[in-house]
Amino acid sequence: MKKIVFLTGAGMSAESGIKTFRDAGGLWEEYPVMQVASHDGWLADPELVNRFYNERRKQLVSCEPNEGHRVIAELEKDFEIVVVTQNVDNLHERAGSKKVVHLHGELMKVCSSRDTENRHFWRTMTADDYEVKPGEKAGDGSLLRPYIVFFQEAVPKMEEAVVLAQNADIFVIIGTSLNVYPAAGLVQYVKPGTPVYLIDPKPSVGLAANKNLTVIAKGASEGMKELLQLLK
């Protein structure tokens, strides 16, 4: 069974109504990025940061996976599928994808601020309970924080993602500008000769030199339908 690795970014979830961070009207225009998404920002005002991510969760629980998410999940019938996502939402999982690697963390999880990777202190929030209250603590006595990889922090799942890219039979990029490193560098680990597909209504020119690249200049849902036909 061929292995398809998907690298998905903000454009994957935009059709579901998830606000993107970088586009015009995106979240960065409402908040200074370093204030709500950096390690320094967390240390300076944890209450503000938790409030910001409470709002993000409130938005997420009202959103649904789009057709693009669902088509990726359906491909598991015929291919070995792994999704490597820069997104922190859980829409891939809710659409039925079994193997999802979150490079930048998971919005619906909160963790210890002393040891973010200690699973004993992870908590998965729900649609009915998505808010971290001011001063709320993890099991180790530290403040609860979003399980998000902030700017100024290492990306713990990066090595796993590199191995996945190296072993892909087909590599598909959806809805990412390929401007955010280290994730943007993953395509460089794909074996020579491996088919690469880029699905994006405004494709990045950075991949033009790849002879095995097929560009599908569409949004996630329409692009995935076209990819489905090409894979058949």
PDB file of N, CA, C and O in Angstrom, residues 128-188:
ATOM      1  N   ASP A 128     -18.016  21.502  25.751  1.00  0.00           N
ATOM      2  CA  ASP A 128     -18.720  22.048  26.916  1.00  0.00           C
ATOM      3  C   ASP A 128     -17.773  22.631  27.964  1.00  0.00           C
ATOM      4  O   ASP A 128     -18.203  23.292  28.897  1.00  0.00           O
ATOM      5  N   ASP A 129     -16.486  22.319  27.806  1.00  0.00           N
ATOM      6  CA  ASP A 129     -15.500  22.758  28.811  1.00  0.00           C
ATOM      7  C   ASP A 129     -14.214  23.119  28.066  1.00  0.00           C
ATOM      8  O   ASP A 129     -13.294  22.318  27.982  1.00  0.00           O
ATOM      9  N   TYR A 130     -14.172  24.345  27.522  1.00  0.00           N
ATOM     10  CA  TYR A 130     -13.037  24.713  26.678  1.00  0.00           C
ATOM     11  C   TYR A 130     -12.221  25.874  27.254  1.00  0.00           C
ATOM     12  O   TYR A 130     -11.287  26.348  26.625  1.00  0.00           O
ATOM     13  N   GLU A 131     -12.566  26.309  28.466  1.00  0.00           N
ATOM     14  CA  GLU A 131     -11.880  27.484  29.013  1.00  0.00           C
ATOM     15  C   GLU A 131     -10.923  27.118  30.139  1.00  0.00           C
ATOM     16  O   GLU A 131     -11.268  26.347  31.034  1.00  0.00           O
ATOM     17  N   VAL A 132      -9.715  27.689  30.059  1.00  0.00           N
ATOM     18  CA  VAL A 132      -8.789  27.641  31.195  1.00  0.00           C
ATOM     19  C   VAL A 132      -9.088  28.869  32.046  1.00  0.00           C
ATOM     20  O   VAL A 132      -9.083  29.996  31.545  1.00  0.00           O
ATOM     21  N   LYS A 133      -9.372  28.627  33.312  1.00  0.00           N
ATOM     22  CA  LYS A 133      -9.725  29.749  34.190  1.00  0.00           C
ATOM     23  C   LYS A 133      -8.449  30.424  34.719  1.00  0.00           C
ATOM     24  O   LYS A 133      -7.410  29.779  34.834  1.00  0.00           O
ATOM     25  N   PRO A 134      -8.512  31.711  35.026  1.00  0.00           N
ATOM     26  CA  PRO A 134      -7.342  32.420  35.551  1.00  0.00           C
ATOM     27  C   PRO A 134      -6.759  31.701  36.766  1.00  0.00           C
ATOM     28  O   PRO A 134      -7.494  31.350  37.689  1.00  0.00           O
ATOM     29  N   GLY A 135      -5.450  31.453  36.705  1.00  0.00           N
ATOM     30  CA  GLY A 135      -4.774  30.817  37.839  1.00  0.00           C
ATOM     31  C   GLY A 135      -4.930  29.315  37.922  1.00  0.00           C
ATOM     32  O   GLY A 135      -4.406  28.671  38.842  1.00  0.00           O
ATOM     33  N   GLU A 136      -5.656  28.707  36.963  1.00  0.00           N
ATOM     34  CA  GLU A 136      -5.880  27.255  37.015  1.00  0.00           C
ATOM     35  C   GLU A 136      -4.567  26.507  36.817  1.00  0.00           C
ATOM     36  O   GLU A 136      -3.742  26.891  35.987  1.00  0.00           O
ATOM     37  N   LYS A 137      -4.407  25.426  37.608  1.00  0.00           N
ATOM     38  CA  LYS A 137      -3.108  24.745  37.623  1.00  0.00           C
ATOM     39  C   LYS A 137      -3.188  23.331  37.058  1.00  0.00           C
ATOM     40  O   LYS A 137      -4.240  22.679  37.105  1.00  0.00           O
ATOM     41  N   ALA A 138      -2.033  22.877  36.547  1.00  0.00           N
ATOM     42  CA  ALA A 138      -1.874  21.492  36.109  1.00  0.00           C
ATOM     43  C   ALA A 138      -1.574  20.628  37.334  1.00  0.00           C
ATOM     44  O   ALA A 138      -1.371  21.137  38.437  1.00  0.00           O
ATOM     45  N   GLY A 139      -1.518  19.310  37.120  1.00  0.00           N
ATOM     46  CA  GLY A 139      -1.298  18.374  38.228  1.00  0.00           C
ATOM     47  C   GLY A 139       0.027  18.551  38.934  1.00  0.00           C
ATOM     48  O   GLY A 139       0.188  18.118  40.082  1.00  0.00           O
ATOM     49  N   ASP A 140       0.997  19.180  38.275  1.00  0.00           N
ATOM     50  CA  ASP A 140       2.312  19.363  38.911  1.00  0.00           C
ATOM     51  C   ASP A 140       2.421  20.708  39.632  1.00  0.00           C
ATOM     52  O   ASP A 140       3.495  21.095  40.090  1.00  0.00           O
ATOM     53  N   GLY A 141       1.293  21.427  39.713  1.00  0.00           N
ATOM     54  CA  GLY A 141       1.293  22.694  40.448  1.00  0.00           C
ATOM     55  C   GLY A 141       1.652  23.913  39.617  1.00  0.00           C
ATOM     56  O   GLY A 141       1.553  25.043  40.085  1.00  0.00           O
ATOM     57  N   SER A 142       2.073  23.700  38.359  1.00  0.00           N
ATOM     58  CA  SER A 142       2.385  24.845  37.492  1.00  0.00           C
ATOM     59  C   SER A 142       1.101  25.328  36.819  1.00  0.00           C
ATOM     60  O   SER A 142       0.092  24.618  36.783  1.00  0.00           O
ATOM     61  N   LEU A 143       1.144  26.542  36.282  1.00  0.00           N
ATOM     62  CA  LEU A 143      -0.038  27.071  35.591  1.00  0.00           C
ATOM     63  C   LEU A 143      -0.359  26.222  34.368  1.00  0.00           C
ATOM     64  O   LEU A 143       0.541  25.785  33.641  1.00  0.00           O
ATOM     65  N   LEU A 144      -1.647  25.981  34.155  1.00  0.00           N
ATOM     66  CA  LEU A 144      -2.080  25.332  32.907  1.00  0.00           C
ATOM     67  C   LEU A 144      -1.832  26.287  31.754  1.00  0.00           C
ATOM     68  O   LEU A 144      -2.084  27.490  31.867  1.00  0.00           O
ATOM     69  N   ARG A 145      -1.337  25.755  30.629  1.00  0.00           N
ATOM     70  CA  ARG A 145      -1.129  26.585  29.446  1.00  0.00           C
ATOM     71  C   ARG A 145      -1.610  25.823  28.220  1.00  0.00           C
ATOM     72  O   ARG A 145      -1.782  24.600  28.257  1.00  0.00           O
ATOM     73  N   PRO A 146      -1.816  26.516  27.119  1.00  0.00           N
ATOM     74  CA  PRO A 146      -2.208  25.817  25.895  1.00  0.00           C
ATOM     75  C   PRO A 146      -1.090  24.867  25.454  1.00  0.00           C
ATOM     76  O   PRO A 146       0.094  25.190  25.605  1.00  0.00           O
ATOM     77  N   TYR A 147      -1.485  23.704  24.939  1.00  0.00           N
ATOM     78  CA  TYR A 147      -0.496  22.772  24.374  1.00  0.00           C
ATOM     79  C   TYR A 147      -0.201  23.238  22.946  1.00  0.00           C
ATOM     80  O   TYR A 147      -0.607  22.646  21.963  1.00  0.00           O
ATOM     81  N   ILE A 148       0.476  24.376  22.867  1.00  0.00           N
ATOM     82  CA  ILE A 148       0.802  25.036  21.602  1.00  0.00           C
ATOM     83  C   ILE A 148       2.304  25.277  21.601  1.00  0.00           C
ATOM     84  O   ILE A 148       2.878  25.655  22.622  1.00  0.00           O
ATOM     85  N   VAL A 149       2.938  25.046  20.449  1.00  0.00           N
ATOM     86  CA  VAL A 149       4.365  25.376  20.330  1.00  0.00           C
ATOM     87  C   VAL A 149       4.456  26.876  20.052  1.00  0.00           C
ATOM     88  O   VAL A 149       4.123  27.340  18.958  1.00  0.00           O
ATOM     89  N   PHE A 150       4.868  27.617  21.047  1.00  0.00           N
ATOM     90  CA  PHE A 150       4.990  29.060  20.895  1.00  0.00           C
ATOM     91  C   PHE A 150       6.240  29.407  20.085  1.00  0.00           C
ATOM     92  O   PHE A 150       7.193  28.624  20.014  1.00  0.00           O
ATOM     93  N   PHE A 151       6.236  30.603  19.499  1.00  0.00           N
ATOM     94  CA  PHE A 151       7.482  31.138  18.958  1.00  0.00           C
ATOM     95  C   PHE A 151       8.513  31.132  20.090  1.00  0.00           C
ATOM     96  O   PHE A 151       8.153  31.317  21.248  1.00  0.00           O
ATOM     97  N   GLN A 152       9.764  30.914  19.748  1.00  0.00           N
ATOM     98  CA  GLN A 152      10.895  30.818  20.694  1.00  0.00           C
ATOM     99  C   GLN A 152      10.982  29.437  21.345  1.00  0.00           C
ATOM    100  O   GLN A 152      11.824  29.213  22.208  1.00  0.00           O
ATOM    101  N   GLU A 153      10.122  28.506  20.948  1.00  0.00           N
ATOM    102  CA  GLU A 153      10.181  27.148  21.492  1.00  0.00           C
ATOM    103  C   GLU A 153      10.508  26.154  20.377  1.00  0.00           C
ATOM    104  O   GLU A 153      10.175  26.385  19.208  1.00  0.00           O
ATOM    105  N   ALA A 154      11.133  25.048  20.747  1.00  0.00           N
ATOM    106  CA  ALA A 154      11.478  24.002  19.774  1.00  0.00           C
ATOM    107  C   ALA A 154      10.208  23.289  19.314  1.00  0.00           C
ATOM    108  O   ALA A 154       9.186  23.300  20.010  1.00  0.00           O
ATOM    109  N   VAL A 155      10.278  22.688  18.121  1.00  0.00           N
ATOM    110  CA  VAL A 155       9.147  21.925  17.570  1.00  0.00           C
ATOM    111  C   VAL A 155       9.412  20.437  17.859  1.00  0.00           C
ATOM    112  O   VAL A 155      10.180  19.786  17.154  1.00  0.00           O
ATOM    113  N   PRO A 156       8.796  19.873  18.915  1.00  0.00           N
ATOM    114  CA  PRO A 156       9.172  18.534  19.357  1.00  0.00           C
ATOM    115  C   PRO A 156       8.897  17.421  18.339  1.00  0.00           C
ATOM    116  O   PRO A 156       9.580  16.404  18.333  1.00  0.00           O
ATOM    117  N   LYS A 157       7.896  17.618  17.468  1.00  0.00           N
ATOM    118  CA  LYS A 157       7.538  16.538  16.522  1.00  0.00           C
ATOM    119  C   LYS A 157       8.289  16.643  15.193  1.00  0.00           C
ATOM    120  O   LYS A 157       7.999  15.908  14.251  1.00  0.00           O
ATOM    121  N   MET A 158       9.240  17.558  15.098  1.00  0.00           N
ATOM    122  CA  MET A 158       9.889  17.811  13.812  1.00  0.00           C
ATOM    123  C   MET A 158      10.657  16.595  13.295  1.00  0.00           C
ATOM    124  O   MET A 158      10.589  16.255  12.109  1.00  0.00           O
ATOM    125  N   GLU A 159      11.377  15.931  14.164  1.00  0.00           N
ATOM    126  CA  GLU A 159      12.170  14.771  13.725  1.00  0.00           C
ATOM    127  C   GLU A 159      11.264  13.667  13.168  1.00  0.00           C
ATOM    128  O   GLU A 159      11.577  13.048  12.156  1.00  0.00           O
ATOM    129  N   GLU A 160      10.147  13.434  13.830  1.00  0.00           N
ATOM    130  CA  GLU A 160       9.180  12.443  13.346  1.00  0.00           C
ATOM    131  C   GLU A 160       8.670  12.829  11.959  1.00  0.00           C
ATOM    132  O   GLU A 160       8.554  11.990  11.064  1.00  0.00           O
ATOM    133  N   ALA A 161       8.390  14.119  11.771  1.00  0.00           N
ATOM    134  CA  ALA A 161       7.879  14.600  10.485  1.00  0.00           C
ATOM    135  C   ALA A 161       8.912  14.428   9.376  1.00  0.00           C
ATOM    136  O   ALA A 161       8.563  14.085   8.234  1.00  0.00           O
ATOM    137  N   VAL A 162      10.180  14.661   9.687  1.00  0.00           N
ATOM    138  CA  VAL A 162      11.252  14.492   8.694  1.00  0.00           C
ATOM    139  C   VAL A 162      11.310  13.047   8.216  1.00  0.00           C
ATOM    140  O   VAL A 162      11.380  12.768   7.010  1.00  0.00           O
ATOM    141  N   VAL A 163      11.233  12.102   9.147  1.00  0.00           N
ATOM    142  CA  VAL A 163      11.266  10.669   8.781  1.00  0.00           C
ATOM    143  C   VAL A 163      10.059  10.318   7.905  1.00  0.00           C
ATOM    144  O   VAL A 163      10.182   9.590   6.922  1.00  0.00           O
ATOM    145  N   LEU A 164       8.907  10.864   8.240  1.00  0.00           N
ATOM    146  CA  LEU A 164       7.698  10.614   7.438  1.00  0.00           C
ATOM    147  C   LEU A 164       7.882  11.139   6.010  1.00  0.00           C
ATOM    148  O   LEU A 164       7.548  10.457   5.042  1.00  0.00           O
ATOM    149  N   ALA A 165       8.430  12.350   5.889  1.00  0.00           N
ATOM    150  CA  ALA A 165       8.661  12.938   4.561  1.00  0.00           C
ATOM    151  C   ALA A 165       9.641  12.081   3.756  1.00  0.00           C
ATOM    152  O   ALA A 165       9.447  11.843   2.556  1.00  0.00           O
ATOM    153  N   GLN A 166      10.673  11.583   4.411  1.00  0.00           N
ATOM    154  CA  GLN A 166      11.684  10.767   3.732  1.00  0.00           C
ATOM    155  C   GLN A 166      11.100   9.456   3.206  1.00  0.00           C
ATOM    156  O   GLN A 166      11.565   8.913   2.205  1.00  0.00           O
ATOM    157  N   ASN A 167      10.073   8.950   3.882  1.00  0.00           N
ATOM    158  CA  ASN A 167       9.504   7.647   3.527  1.00  0.00           C
ATOM    159  C   ASN A 167       8.225   7.744   2.698  1.00  0.00           C
ATOM    160  O   ASN A 167       7.578   6.732   2.435  1.00  0.00           O
ATOM    161  N   ALA A 168       7.861   8.960   2.291  1.00  0.00           N
ATOM    162  CA  ALA A 168       6.622   9.137   1.522  1.00  0.00           C
ATOM    163  C   ALA A 168       6.769   8.607   0.099  1.00  0.00           C
ATOM    164  O   ALA A 168       7.799   8.806  -0.543  1.00  0.00           O
ATOM    165  N   ASP A 169       5.732   7.932  -0.388  1.00  0.00           N
ATOM    166  CA  ASP A 169       5.667   7.556  -1.808  1.00  0.00           C
ATOM    167  C   ASP A 169       5.054   8.698  -2.622  1.00  0.00           C
ATOM    168  O   ASP A 169       5.328   8.853  -3.811  1.00  0.00           O
ATOM    169  N   ILE A 170       4.197   9.466  -1.970  1.00  0.00           N
ATOM    170  CA  ILE A 170       3.567  10.656  -2.568  1.00  0.00           C
ATOM    171  C   ILE A 170       3.517  11.705  -1.458  1.00  0.00           C
ATOM    172  O   ILE A 170       3.193  11.384  -0.305  1.00  0.00           O
ATOM    173  N   PHE A 171       3.850  12.949  -1.798  1.00  0.00           N
ATOM    174  CA  PHE A 171       3.857  14.028  -0.802  1.00  0.00           C
ATOM    175  C   PHE A 171       2.909  15.117  -1.283  1.00  0.00           C
ATOM    176  O   PHE A 171       3.030  15.596  -2.415  1.00  0.00           O
ATOM    177  N   VAL A 172       1.953  15.479  -0.442  1.00  0.00           N
ATOM    178  CA  VAL A 172       0.927  16.457  -0.833  1.00  0.00           C
ATOM    179  C   VAL A 172       0.949  17.631   0.140  1.00  0.00           C
ATOM    180  O   VAL A 172       0.903  17.442   1.357  1.00  0.00           O
ATOM    181  N   ILE A 173       1.021  18.840  -0.402  1.00  0.00           N
ATOM    182  CA  ILE A 173       1.049  20.064   0.403  1.00  0.00           C
ATOM    183  C   ILE A 173      -0.267  20.807   0.162  1.00  0.00           C
ATOM    184  O   ILE A 173      -0.631  21.070  -0.989  1.00  0.00           O
ATOM    185  N   ILE A 174      -0.970  21.138   1.240  1.00  0.00           N
ATOM    186  CA  ILE A 174      -2.260  21.823   1.089  1.00  0.00           C
ATOM    187  C   ILE A 174      -2.320  23.063   1.964  1.00  0.00           C
ATOM    188  O   ILE A 174      -2.150  22.985   3.187  1.00  0.00           O
ATOM    189  N   GLY A 175      -2.565  24.207   1.332  1.00  0.00           N
ATOM    190  CA  GLY A 175      -2.927  25.408   2.069  1.00  0.00           C
ATOM    191  C   GLY A 175      -1.862  25.944   2.995  1.00  0.00           C
ATOM    192  O   GLY A 175      -2.168  26.451   4.066  1.00  0.00           O
ATOM    193  N   THR A 176      -0.602  25.830   2.586  1.00  0.00           N
ATOM    194  CA  THR A 176       0.456  26.432   3.390  1.00  0.00           C
ATOM    195  C   THR A 176       1.354  27.268   2.490  1.00  0.00           C
ATOM    196  O   THR A 176       1.669  26.858   1.372  1.00  0.00           O
ATOM    197  N   SER A 177       1.747  28.419   2.996  1.00  0.00           N
ATOM    198  CA  SER A 177       2.577  29.343   2.213  1.00  0.00           C
ATOM    199  C   SER A 177       4.023  28.864   2.130  1.00  0.00           C
ATOM    200  O   SER A 177       4.823  29.413   1.382  1.00  0.00           O
ATOM    201  N   LEU A 178       4.361  27.833   2.909  1.00  0.00           N
ATOM    202  CA  LEU A 178       5.741  27.335   2.996  1.00  0.00           C
ATOM    203  C   LEU A 178       6.697  28.450   3.428  1.00  0.00           C
ATOM    204  O   LEU A 178       7.837  28.502   3.005  1.00  0.00           O
ATOM    205  N   ASN A 179       6.192  29.327   4.285  1.00  0.00           N
ATOM    206  CA  ASN A 179       7.023  30.405   4.831  1.00  0.00           C
ATOM    207  C   ASN A 179       7.401  30.145   6.286  1.00  0.00           C
ATOM    208  O   ASN A 179       8.250  30.838   6.831  1.00  0.00           O
ATOM    209  N   VAL A 180       6.729  29.176   6.911  1.00  0.00           N
ATOM    210  CA  VAL A 180       6.948  28.955   8.338  1.00  0.00           C
ATOM    211  C   VAL A 180       7.907  27.789   8.534  1.00  0.00           C
ATOM    212  O   VAL A 180       7.592  26.648   8.216  1.00  0.00           O
ATOM    213  N   TYR A 181       9.096  28.107   9.016  1.00  0.00           N
ATOM    214  CA  TYR A 181      10.097  27.060   9.261  1.00  0.00           C
ATOM    215  C   TYR A 181      10.047  26.657  10.733  1.00  0.00           C
ATOM    216  O   TYR A 181       9.657  27.449  11.567  1.00  0.00           O
ATOM    217  N   PRO A 182      10.401  25.387  11.059  1.00  0.00           N
ATOM    218  CA  PRO A 182      11.025  24.401  10.169  1.00  0.00           C
ATOM    219  C   PRO A 182      10.073  23.617   9.265  1.00  0.00           C
ATOM    220  O   PRO A 182      10.518  22.914   8.373  1.00  0.00           O
ATOM    221  N   ALA A 183       8.756  23.735   9.455  1.00  0.00           N
ATOM    222  CA  ALA A 183       7.821  22.906   8.686  1.00  0.00           C
ATOM    223  C   ALA A 183       7.990  23.067   7.179  1.00  0.00           C
ATOM    224  O   ALA A 183       7.900  22.105   6.409  1.00  0.00           O
ATOM    225  N   ALA A 184       8.267  24.307   6.739  1.00  0.00           N
ATOM    226  CA  ALA A 184       8.383  24.575   5.297  1.00  0.00           C
ATOM    227  C   ALA A 184       9.525  23.790   4.650  1.00  0.00           C
ATOM    228  O   ALA A 184       9.512  23.532   3.447  1.00  0.00           O
ATOM    229  N   GLY A 185      10.505  23.390   5.457  1.00  0.00           N
ATOM    230  CA  GLY A 185      11.642  22.658   4.913  1.00  0.00           C
ATOM    231  C   GLY A 185      11.381  21.176   4.708  1.00  0.00           C
ATOM    232  O   GLY A 185      12.223  20.467   4.128  1.00  0.00           O
ATOM    233  N   LEU A 186      10.220  20.674   5.131  1.00  0.00           N
ATOM    234  CA  LEU A 186       9.961  19.235   5.044  1.00  0.00           C
ATOM    235  C   LEU A 186      10.036  18.697   3.618  1.00  0.00           C
ATOM    236  O   LEU A 186      10.503  17.589   3.391  1.00  0.00           O
ATOM    237  N   VAL A 187       9.574  19.507   2.646  1.00  0.00           N
ATOM    238  CA  VAL A 187       9.568  19.032   1.255  1.00  0.00           C
ATOM    239  C   VAL A 187      10.981  18.721   0.770  1.00  0.00           C
ATOM    240  O   VAL A 187      11.173  17.893  -0.128  1.00  0.00           O
ATOM    241  N   GLN A 188      11.974  19.330   1.395  1.00  0.00           N
ATOM    242  CA  GLN A 188      13.361  19.074   0.992  1.00  0.00           C
ATOM    243  C   GLN A 188      13.829  17.674   1.383  1.00  0.00           C
ATOM    244  O   GLN A 188      14.842  17.191   0.878  1.00  0.00           O
TER     245      GLN A 188
END
